[in-house]
Amino acid sequence: MITFDDVVKVYPGGSTAVDHLTVELPTGKLTALVGPSGCGKTTSLRMINRMVNPTSGRVLIDGQDVSQQDEAKLRRGIGYVIQSAGLFPHRTVLDNVATVPVLVGKTRREARTAALELLDRVGLSPEFAKRYPAQLSGGQQQRVGVARALAADPPIMLMDEPFSAVDPVVRGQLHAEFLRLQNDLGKTIAMVTHDIDEAIKLGDKVAVFRQGGILAQFGTPQELLEKPADDFVAEFVGRDRGLRSLSFDSAASLPVQPVSSQPDLELDDAGRPVRWRSAGDLGGVFTASDSLRVVTDLAISSPVGIAVRVDEQGKADGVVRHHDLVDHLLERRR
Amino acid sequence: MNFSYLFDPEHWELGVPGGFPQLILSHLGYSALGLLLGVIIALPVGLYIGHTGRGSFLAINAGNAGRSLPTLGLLMLMVTLLGLGLLPVLIALTVLVVPPILTSTYAGMRAVDHGVVDAAKGMGMRPLQVLFRVEFPMALPVIMGGFRSAALQVIATATVAASVGLGGLGRLLIDGLAVNDYSRVLAGAVVVAVLAVALDLILALVQRWVVSPGLSGRRVRRATAAT
Amino acid sequence: MIQYLQNNYEVVLTALQQHVWLALLPVLLGFAIALPVGYLAVRFTWLYHPLVNVCGVLYSIPSLALFVFLPVLLGTKVLSPINIVVALTIYTVALLARTVADGLRSVDPLITQAATAMGYRRFGRLINVELPVALPVILAGLRVATVANISLVSVGALIGVGGLGQLFTRGFQLFYLEPILVGIILSVLLAGIADLVIVLIQRAVTPWARFQRGGAA
């Protein structure tokens, strides 16, 4: 657990970067720090590994005040990933990843063997090991950056805009891979981003900062979307937050009508839905494990205004109409 | 250290042959002539190569070749070939200043953001307008850098030119050494050093004046953005 | 010219030898001094601009003036090669200290930050990250300094110590073209070879630089 205890950072010019921040980032979870530029999110992140020291207040890791620890040793135990990866251009990919293990006293050979495994883990084939960072694409560099941060198997990782230097398509891939990785590893992660969508997508918890280094809201993504603390957060989260918050609701509790109520739905011999007899294309189906957002999308885009649910075998086992969905949402809000 | 020669007021009187004012004037005269010839030759060639990209091999290697040419050797070669006089010295000076001006002009032109040139063409500028209104002003900081190093080189070489019988401040060094008059040598060394430094300073001011403030970009330190 | 070389190869060889060490010793000395000086100007940022200015002033002093001024300052004999070595060392430092500082400053702050965050201490970071990354810039400066030194040595002939420059003065006094041509050719060749050697060293120690954008090593 990373604890900020009434932390203030005032820069020499007199500008306040972080204003009385008190927050706890839970162990094993990813906490996204998000906000407009100049809101103190990066400063807060950098106080965790003492790249910045607080003017007052304390930062604790598992109850230990970081200011009492040797800077270099502290940092070697915390993974760090930054925008465009910050890879060392003069070292091969393999030696970049091996950096911290070598620093903490592993032999070069050991460190390289471990580094090779890590490359595989972040989805880079061994042929990249001997290359230099300049020979990689942005997405590949970012993968190496993550591998490098993981190399010493630190319990904590700090990530500063880790995915902002790559194009949206690659970013989507990296997000997916990263979530999978974090599922396996369960690191305590603090990640700075200016992109609220990224924060909501990746964060277990989200801390929204406003200008002047003030924490505007701290909560789960769903809390942020459904109950923004104030106008600033509501504005920052965006207009379509109602629709987006549906991503966090399961369709399991959604009542469905029996398939037999819709003779217009054509089924094959195995009971799988094929098409609407009157309107054609089905447009897709959902299962009980999908989110309400998927169901809503299907209902809206369906030519007859009906979303079809299937079971694990793909057999149609229910239908949901526009107004059933709206009724359910109204019910849920109560 | 004996500064008697330097501070003897007689040596500072105007119009006295061998006095400081006359030596400084002739020194600056040779230097200016050499620079002028150098600019006349190197600038158009550099602009042409930079604008068209043709013959870049020449421009890139001129700098290295120029640096490795021994000044004294070139000077003495010219005089041995053509006899004593101003012409061989001028040729040597010109040969020495062409490379730095040529290379810097080319480098400056190449460094101009391609997008800006594209935009200029897109706005309907003719090739010469692109060259003189966009490329040249943008290349000017680098070109001025090359011109300044050429100026320093020419001042230094004009000093050496006294060894082949020319006037200028080098006379004090060469003649002083010849007759073991160290006060005179010291005076020559001091005056020529001050002249070189002063000239570089003036050219730095000129550069500040002719280069658009939008380009000189008084080195803004990259702020470690506190977000 | 062949004839001249056959008759005078001992004189030429001695001049060449002297030229080599008069030019290269200052390169080594200057490099050794410039590294810490350049580093200090990065470490203490207020030092940078004074350093640039002082280097600019030193570099603008004409070589002949420095050659004849140094004996007065150092108390050495006019004919002592120490004057040449000291003068060229000054030029080398003036050129390289700034290059070292600029090279270190040009290291992407993200890279430095990453190194710090990974737990490098100041000295380890300098040796393992900042210097290696700045090396292409520094070595480019070393090439310039080396070539400039080699051509400057000959001016020393005017005060009696000038390696191949002595072939120039000799030829000039005798109004005889051959020694001058031989001197120029050898001097240029020497500069070319020294330059090439540094380029080869650079390729060997910075294999990564070839892949950098625009960084044709």
Short mmCIF file of C-alpha atoms in Angstrom, two decimals, chain C:
data_model
loop_
_atom_site.label_atom_id
_atom_site.label_comp_id
_atom_site.label_asym_id
_atom_site.label_seq_id
_atom_site.Cartn_x
_atom_site.Cartn_y
_atom_site.Cartn_z
CA MET C 1 59.27 15.78 -55.27
CA ILE C 2 60.33 12.11 -55.16
CA GLN C 3 63.85 13.36 -55.67
CA TYR C 4 63.48 15.74 -52.75
CA LEU C 5 62.12 13.01 -50.49
CA GLN C 6 64.99 10.68 -51.41
CA ASN C 7 67.58 13.29 -50.57
CA ASN C 8 65.95 14.60 -47.40
CA TYR C 9 63.96 11.73 -45.98
CA GLU C 10 65.67 12.01 -42.62
CA VAL C 11 64.77 15.68 -42.24
CA VAL C 12 61.22 14.98 -43.37
CA LEU C 13 60.88 12.01 -41.05
CA THR C 14 62.12 13.96 -38.04
CA ALA C 15 59.75 16.81 -38.86
CA LEU C 16 56.87 14.36 -39.25
CA GLN C 17 57.62 12.69 -35.93
CA GLN C 18 57.76 16.00 -34.15
CA HIS C 19 54.56 17.06 -35.85
CA VAL C 20 52.72 13.96 -34.68
CA TRP C 21 53.50 14.29 -31.03
CA LEU C 22 53.22 18.08 -30.99
CA ALA C 23 49.70 17.70 -32.34
CA LEU C 24 48.49 14.58 -30.55
CA LEU C 25 49.86 15.11 -27.05
CA PRO C 26 47.70 18.26 -26.68
CA VAL C 27 44.69 16.30 -27.92
CA LEU C 28 45.13 13.76 -25.13
CA LEU C 29 45.89 16.39 -22.48
CA GLY C 30 43.05 18.61 -23.66
CA PHE C 31 40.56 15.74 -23.72
CA ALA C 32 41.56 14.73 -20.20
CA ILE C 33 41.01 18.28 -18.96
CA ALA C 34 37.87 18.95 -20.98
CA LEU C 35 35.95 15.95 -19.65
CA PRO C 36 35.77 17.09 -16.01
CA VAL C 37 35.46 20.77 -16.98
CA GLY C 38 32.59 20.03 -19.36
CA TYR C 39 30.92 17.85 -16.75
CA LEU C 40 31.16 20.58 -14.11
CA ALA C 41 29.47 23.02 -16.47
CA VAL C 42 26.54 20.62 -16.71
CA ARG C 43 26.47 19.74 -13.05
CA PHE C 44 26.48 23.41 -12.01
CA THR C 45 24.32 25.05 -14.64
CA TRP C 46 25.42 28.59 -13.73
CA LEU C 47 28.91 27.63 -14.96
CA TYR C 48 27.76 26.84 -18.47
CA HIS C 49 27.52 30.31 -19.95
CA PRO C 50 30.77 31.59 -18.43
CA LEU C 51 32.46 28.44 -19.72
CA VAL C 52 31.10 28.96 -23.24
CA ASN C 53 32.27 32.56 -23.21
CA VAL C 54 35.75 31.80 -21.88
CA CYS C 55 36.16 28.99 -24.39
CA GLY C 56 35.05 31.30 -27.18
CA VAL C 57 37.58 33.94 -26.16
CA LEU C 58 40.42 31.44 -25.84
CA TYR C 59 39.62 29.88 -29.17
CA SER C 60 39.58 33.22 -30.92
CA ILE C 61 43.15 34.13 -29.92
CA PRO C 62 45.34 33.72 -33.03
CA SER C 63 47.78 30.84 -32.67
CA LEU C 64 50.89 32.86 -33.43
CA ALA C 65 49.97 35.36 -30.72
CA LEU C 66 49.51 32.54 -28.22
CA PHE C 67 52.76 30.86 -29.26
CA VAL C 68 54.80 34.00 -28.61
CA PHE C 69 52.82 35.08 -25.55
CA LEU C 70 53.19 31.82 -23.63
CA PRO C 71 56.97 32.01 -23.10
CA VAL C 72 56.39 35.35 -21.38
CA LEU C 73 53.63 33.90 -19.25
CA LEU C 74 55.22 30.52 -18.44
CA GLY C 75 58.83 31.65 -18.33
CA THR C 76 59.75 29.00 -20.90
CA LYS C 77 62.26 29.54 -23.68
CA VAL C 78 60.82 30.78 -26.94
CA LEU C 79 62.18 27.71 -28.71
CA SER C 80 60.72 25.27 -26.19
CA PRO C 81 58.14 22.83 -27.61
CA ILE C 82 56.26 23.20 -24.33
CA ASN C 83 54.82 26.46 -25.67
CA ILE C 84 53.27 24.70 -28.64
CA VAL C 85 51.94 21.86 -26.50
CA VAL C 86 50.42 24.23 -23.96
CA ALA C 87 48.91 26.49 -26.63
CA LEU C 88 47.33 23.60 -28.52
CA THR C 89 46.10 22.08 -25.26
CA ILE C 90 44.36 25.36 -24.53
CA TYR C 91 42.68 25.28 -27.94
CA THR C 92 41.67 21.66 -27.45
CA VAL C 93 40.15 22.36 -24.05
CA ALA C 94 38.39 25.45 -25.43
CA LEU C 95 36.82 23.34 -28.16
CA LEU C 96 36.14 20.14 -26.25
CA ALA C 97 34.96 21.43 -22.86
CA ARG C 98 32.03 23.03 -24.58
CA THR C 99 31.43 19.96 -26.73
CA VAL C 100 31.46 17.70 -23.67
CA ALA C 101 29.02 20.04 -21.91
CA ASP C 102 26.76 20.23 -24.98
CA GLY C 103 26.95 16.48 -25.44
CA LEU C 104 25.92 15.81 -21.86
CA ARG C 105 23.20 18.43 -22.06
CA SER C 106 21.85 16.87 -25.24
CA VAL C 107 21.11 13.61 -23.43
CA ASP C 108 17.33 13.29 -23.43
CA PRO C 109 16.12 14.19 -19.91
CA LEU C 110 13.77 11.22 -20.13
CA ILE C 111 16.78 8.92 -20.35
CA THR C 112 18.47 10.57 -17.39
CA GLN C 113 15.24 10.39 -15.41
CA ALA C 114 14.78 6.75 -16.27
CA ALA C 115 18.31 6.03 -15.07
CA THR C 116 17.69 7.89 -11.82
CA ALA C 117 14.39 6.13 -11.28
CA MET C 118 16.05 2.78 -11.79
CA GLY C 119 18.37 3.54 -8.93
CA TYR C 120 21.59 4.81 -10.47
CA ARG C 121 23.54 7.15 -8.23
CA ARG C 122 25.00 10.31 -9.74
CA PHE C 123 28.41 8.91 -10.65
CA GLY C 124 27.11 5.57 -11.90
CA ARG C 125 24.60 7.38 -14.04
CA LEU C 126 27.31 9.60 -15.53
CA ILE C 127 29.63 6.72 -16.39
CA ASN C 128 27.04 4.15 -17.46
CA VAL C 129 24.41 6.25 -19.12
CA GLU C 130 25.12 9.93 -19.76
CA LEU C 131 28.70 9.70 -21.07
CA PRO C 132 28.02 6.76 -23.39
CA VAL C 133 24.94 8.48 -24.80
CA ALA C 134 26.89 11.75 -25.27
CA LEU C 135 29.86 9.97 -26.84
CA PRO C 136 28.96 10.53 -30.52
CA VAL C 137 28.79 14.29 -29.93
CA ILE C 138 32.00 14.29 -27.90
CA LEU C 139 33.90 12.24 -30.45
CA ALA C 140 32.72 14.51 -33.27
CA GLY C 141 34.29 17.38 -31.31
CA LEU C 142 37.45 15.35 -30.83
CA ARG C 143 37.73 14.91 -34.59
CA VAL C 144 37.52 18.65 -35.16
CA ALA C 145 40.06 19.38 -32.42
CA THR C 146 42.51 16.77 -33.71
CA VAL C 147 42.39 17.93 -37.32
CA ALA C 148 42.67 21.59 -36.27
CA ASN C 149 45.67 20.82 -34.05
CA ILE C 150 47.49 19.01 -36.82
CA SER C 151 47.19 21.98 -39.15
CA LEU C 152 48.04 24.50 -36.41
CA VAL C 153 51.31 22.87 -35.36
CA SER C 154 53.06 24.15 -38.46
CA VAL C 155 52.55 27.79 -37.44
CA GLY C 156 54.99 26.96 -34.66
CA ALA C 157 57.72 26.89 -37.28
CA LEU C 158 57.69 30.69 -37.13
CA ILE C 159 59.05 30.47 -33.59
CA GLY C 160 61.34 27.59 -34.47
CA VAL C 161 59.33 24.52 -33.38
CA GLY C 162 56.75 23.41 -35.88
CA GLY C 163 57.12 19.86 -37.12
CA LEU C 164 56.30 19.83 -40.80
CA GLY C 165 56.03 23.62 -40.65
CA GLN C 166 59.81 23.70 -40.75
CA LEU C 167 59.59 22.33 -44.28
CA PHE C 168 57.47 25.37 -45.17
CA THR C 169 59.90 27.94 -43.74
CA ARG C 170 62.83 26.13 -45.30
CA GLY C 171 61.19 26.04 -48.72
CA PHE C 172 60.11 29.65 -48.40
CA GLN C 173 63.59 30.88 -47.48
CA LEU C 174 65.16 28.95 -50.36
CA PHE C 175 62.28 29.83 -52.71
CA TYR C 176 61.97 26.11 -53.28
CA LEU C 177 58.56 24.49 -53.90
CA GLU C 178 59.25 20.85 -53.06
CA PRO C 179 59.54 20.96 -49.25
CA ILE C 180 56.44 23.13 -49.03
CA LEU C 181 54.42 20.71 -51.14
CA VAL C 182 55.74 17.69 -49.24
CA GLY C 183 54.88 19.41 -45.95
CA ILE C 184 51.36 20.29 -47.02
CA ILE C 185 50.65 16.83 -48.38
CA LEU C 186 52.02 15.06 -45.31
CA SER C 187 50.12 17.41 -42.99
CA VAL C 188 46.83 16.86 -44.81
CA LEU C 189 47.44 13.11 -44.96
CA LEU C 190 48.22 13.02 -41.26
CA ALA C 191 45.02 14.89 -40.49
CA GLY C 192 43.06 12.52 -42.72
CA ILE C 193 44.51 9.44 -41.06
CA ALA C 194 43.95 10.78 -37.54
CA ASP C 195 40.37 11.64 -38.47
CA LEU C 196 39.83 8.19 -39.91
CA VAL C 197 41.24 6.52 -36.80
CA ILE C 198 38.82 8.44 -34.58
CA VAL C 199 35.91 7.55 -36.88
CA LEU C 200 36.86 3.88 -36.65
CA ILE C 201 37.11 4.11 -32.87
CA GLN C 202 33.74 5.81 -32.81
CA ARG C 203 32.16 3.05 -34.89
CA ALA C 204 33.62 0.45 -32.57
CA VAL C 205 32.54 2.04 -29.29
CA THR C 206 29.13 3.36 -30.35
CA PRO C 207 27.67 0.61 -32.54
CA TRP C 208 24.19 1.79 -31.58
CA ALA C 209 24.64 5.28 -33.00
CA ARG C 210 24.24 4.03 -36.56
CA PHE C 211 20.56 3.36 -35.95
CA GLN C 212 19.76 6.74 -34.45
CA ARG C 213 17.75 9.02 -36.65
CA GLY C 214 20.05 11.27 -38.65
CA GLY C 215 23.03 9.94 -36.73
CA ALA C 216 25.19 8.70 -39.57
CA ALA C 217 28.31 7.84 -37.62
#
